[in-house]
Coordinates of C-alpha atoms in Angstrom, one line a residue:
X296 CA 0.0 0.0 0.0
X297 CA 1.5 3.3 -1.0
X298 CA 1.5 6.2 1.5
X299 CA -1.5 8.0 -0.1
X300 CA -3.6 4.9 0.1
X301 CA -2.4 4.3 3.7
X302 CA -3.3 7.8 4.8
X303 CA -6.7 7.7 3.1
X304 CA -7.5 4.3 4.5
X305 CA -6.5 5.5 8.0
X306 CA -8.6 8.7 7.5
X307 CA -11.7 6.7 6.4
X308 CA -11.3 4.2 9.3
X309 CA -10.9 7.0 11.9
X310 CA -13.8 8.9 10.4
X311 CA -16.0 5.9 10.6
X312 CA -15.1 5.4 14.3
X313 CA -16.5 8.9 14.9
X314 CA -19.9 7.6 13.9
X315 CA -19.7 4.1 15.4
X316 CA -16.5 3.0 17.1
X317 CA -17.2 -0.7 16.9
X318 CA -18.0 -1.1 13.2
X319 CA -14.5 -0.3 11.9
X320 CA -12.7 -1.9 14.8
X321 CA -14.6 -5.2 14.2
X322 CA -14.3 -5.0 10.4
X323 CA -10.5 -4.2 10.5
X324 CA -9.9 -7.3 12.7
X325 CA -12.1 -9.4 10.5
X326 CA -10.4 -8.1 7.3
X327 CA -7.0 -8.9 8.6
X328 CA -8.2 -12.4 9.4
X329 CA -10.1 -13.1 6.2
X330 CA -8.5 -11.0 3.4
X331 CA -5.3 -11.9 1.6
X332 CA -2.3 -9.9 3.0
X333 CA -2.0 -8.2 -0.4
X334 CA -5.4 -6.6 0.1
X335 CA -5.1 -5.8 3.8
X336 CA -2.6 -6.6 6.5
X337 CA -2.4 -5.1 10.0
X338 CA 1.0 -4.0 11.2
X339 CA 2.6 -5.9 14.0
X340 CA 2.0 -3.1 16.6
X341 CA -1.8 -3.6 16.2
X342 CA -1.9 -7.3 15.2
X343 CA -4.0 -8.1 18.3
X344 CA -7.0 -6.6 16.5
X345 CA -7.4 -9.9 14.5
X346 CA -7.4 -12.0 17.7
X347 CA -10.4 -14.0 18.6
X348 CA -10.9 -12.2 22.0
X349 CA -10.7 -8.8 20.3
X350 CA -13.2 -9.8 17.6
X351 CA -15.6 -11.3 20.2
X352 CA -15.5 -8.3 22.5
X353 CA -15.8 -5.7 19.6
X354 CA -18.6 -7.8 18.1
X355 CA -20.5 -7.9 21.3
X356 CA -20.0 -4.1 21.9
X357 CA -21.1 -3.5 18.3
X358 CA -24.4 -5.3 19.0
X359 CA -24.9 -3.3 22.2
X360 CA -24.2 -0.1 20.4
X361 CA -26.5 -1.0 17.5
X362 CA -29.4 -1.6 19.9
X363 CA -28.7 1.2 22.4
X364 CA -28.4 3.9 19.8
X365 CA -32.0 3.1 18.6
X366 CA -33.7 3.5 21.9
X367 CA -34.8 7.1 22.8
X368 CA -32.9 8.5 25.9
X369 CA -30.6 5.5 25.9
X370 CA -29.1 6.8 22.7
X371 CA -28.0 10.1 24.4
X372 CA -26.4 8.2 27.3
X373 CA -24.6 6.0 24.7
X374 CA -23.4 9.1 22.8
X375 CA -22.0 10.5 26.0
X376 CA -20.1 7.4 26.8
X377 CA -19.0 7.1 23.2
X378 CA -17.6 10.7 23.2
X379 CA -14.5 9.1 24.9
X380 CA -14.5 5.8 23.1
X381 CA -14.8 7.0 19.5
X382 CA -11.7 9.2 19.5
X383 CA -9.7 6.4 21.1
X384 CA -11.0 4.0 18.5
X385 CA -10.0 6.5 15.8
X386 CA -6.5 6.7 17.2
X387 CA -6.1 2.9 17.1
X388 CA -7.6 2.7 13.6
X389 CA -5.4 5.5 12.2
X390 CA -2.4 3.7 13.8
X391 CA -3.5 0.5 12.1
X392 CA -4.1 2.2 8.7
X393 CA -0.7 3.9 8.6
X394 CA 1.4 1.1 10.0
X395 CA 3.2 0.5 6.7
X396 CA 4.3 4.2 6.6
X397 CA 6.6 3.8 9.7
X398 CA 5.5 7.1 11.2
X399 CA 6.2 7.8 14.9
X400 CA 3.2 6.4 16.7
X401 CA 2.3 9.8 18.2
X402 CA 1.5 11.2 14.7
X403 CA -1.2 8.7 13.7
X404 CA -2.6 8.6 17.2
X405 CA -3.1 12.3 17.3
X406 CA -4.5 12.4 13.8
X407 CA -6.9 9.5 14.6
X408 CA -8.1 11.2 17.8
X409 CA -8.7 14.5 15.9
X410 CA -10.5 12.8 13.0
X411 CA -12.8 10.6 15.0
X412 CA -13.4 13.4 17.6
X413 CA -14.4 15.9 14.8
X414 CA -16.8 13.4 13.3
X415 CA -18.3 12.6 16.7
X416 CA -18.6 16.3 17.5
X417 CA -20.5 16.9 14.3
X418 CA -22.7 13.9 14.9
X419 CA -23.4 15.0 18.5
X420 CA -24.2 18.6 17.4
X421 CA -26.7 17.3 14.8
X422 CA -28.5 14.7 17.1
X423 CA -30.3 17.3 19.4
X424 CA -31.7 19.0 16.3
X425 CA -33.2 15.6 15.2
X426 CA -34.5 15.0 18.7
X427 CA -36.2 18.3 19.0
X428 CA -37.4 18.3 15.4
X429 CA -39.0 14.8 15.6
X430 CA -39.7 14.4 19.2
X431 CA -37.1 11.7 19.3
X432 CA -38.8 9.6 16.7
X433 CA -36.1 10.4 14.0
X434 CA -33.2 9.3 16.2
X435 CA -33.4 5.6 15.3
X436 CA -33.6 6.4 11.6
X437 CA -30.6 8.8 11.8
X438 CA -28.7 6.2 13.9
X439 CA -29.4 3.5 11.2
X440 CA -28.1 5.9 8.5
X441 CA -25.0 6.6 10.6
X442 CA -24.4 2.9 11.0
X443 CA -24.7 2.3 7.2
X444 CA -22.4 5.2 6.5
X445 CA -19.8 3.9 9.0
X446 CA -20.0 0.4 7.5
X447 CA -19.7 1.6 3.9
X448 CA -16.9 4.1 4.7
X449 CA -15.0 1.3 6.5
X450 CA -15.5 -1.0 3.6
X451 CA -14.3 1.6 1.2
X452 CA -11.3 2.5 3.4
X453 CA -10.3 -1.2 3.5
X454 CA -10.9 -2.1 -0.2
X455 CA -10.6 1.1 -2.2
X456 CA -9.1 3.9 -0.1
X457 CA -8.8 6.4 -2.9
X458 CA -12.6 6.5 -2.9
X459 CA -12.5 8.0 0.6
X460 CA -11.9 11.4 -1.0
X461 CA -15.4 11.1 -2.5
X462 CA -16.9 10.1 0.8
X463 CA -15.2 13.1 2.5
X464 CA -16.5 15.5 -0.1
X465 CA -20.1 14.2 0.1
X466 CA -19.9 14.2 3.9
X467 CA -18.8 17.9 4.0
X468 CA -21.5 18.8 1.5
X469 CA -24.2 17.0 3.5
X470 CA -23.0 18.6 6.7
X471 CA -23.1 22.0 5.0
X472 CA -26.7 21.3 3.9
X473 CA -27.7 20.2 7.4
X474 CA -26.1 23.3 8.9
X475 CA -28.0 25.6 6.4
X476 CA -31.3 23.8 7.2
X477 CA -30.6 24.2 10.9
X478 CA -29.9 27.9 10.6
X479 CA -33.1 28.5 8.6
X480 CA -35.1 26.7 11.3
X481 CA -33.7 28.9 14.0

């Protein structure tokens, strides 16, 4: 993997973690276990991510998150807890995605924290608007959309990282549209 693909893959994985920490963590471990090394291979420093205990724990936490984020009020508690977990997951995923680049570990860790933290902050800022605007009924739908986006962005980051540029452009455009809609409503 060349350095551009590595950086884009890491960016996509960390961004996905900002929406749902467990989807990219689980998928990266699974990808390392199932895909040929020419397609995806975890660097030694994060090779534990393909271990059975890691996959079992992240798989169970993924199921909990998928359910908790669809239940009104529980979803807000979940987002509060995830405000700490998502940036940490982003740091780990950025470290995993850039392992072949031989960067000092602090660089990908900080970039992953910032990427996942920024995505989570945008998500957390949008959720109250949905809650107020729909009386909480829209939250499960928005949560499902976030999960699908996190899954697809992770898949793209793993298999076709150059397409992450398109995902980023569309995401920025969509966030801009939502911000304009929010400002008009106020």
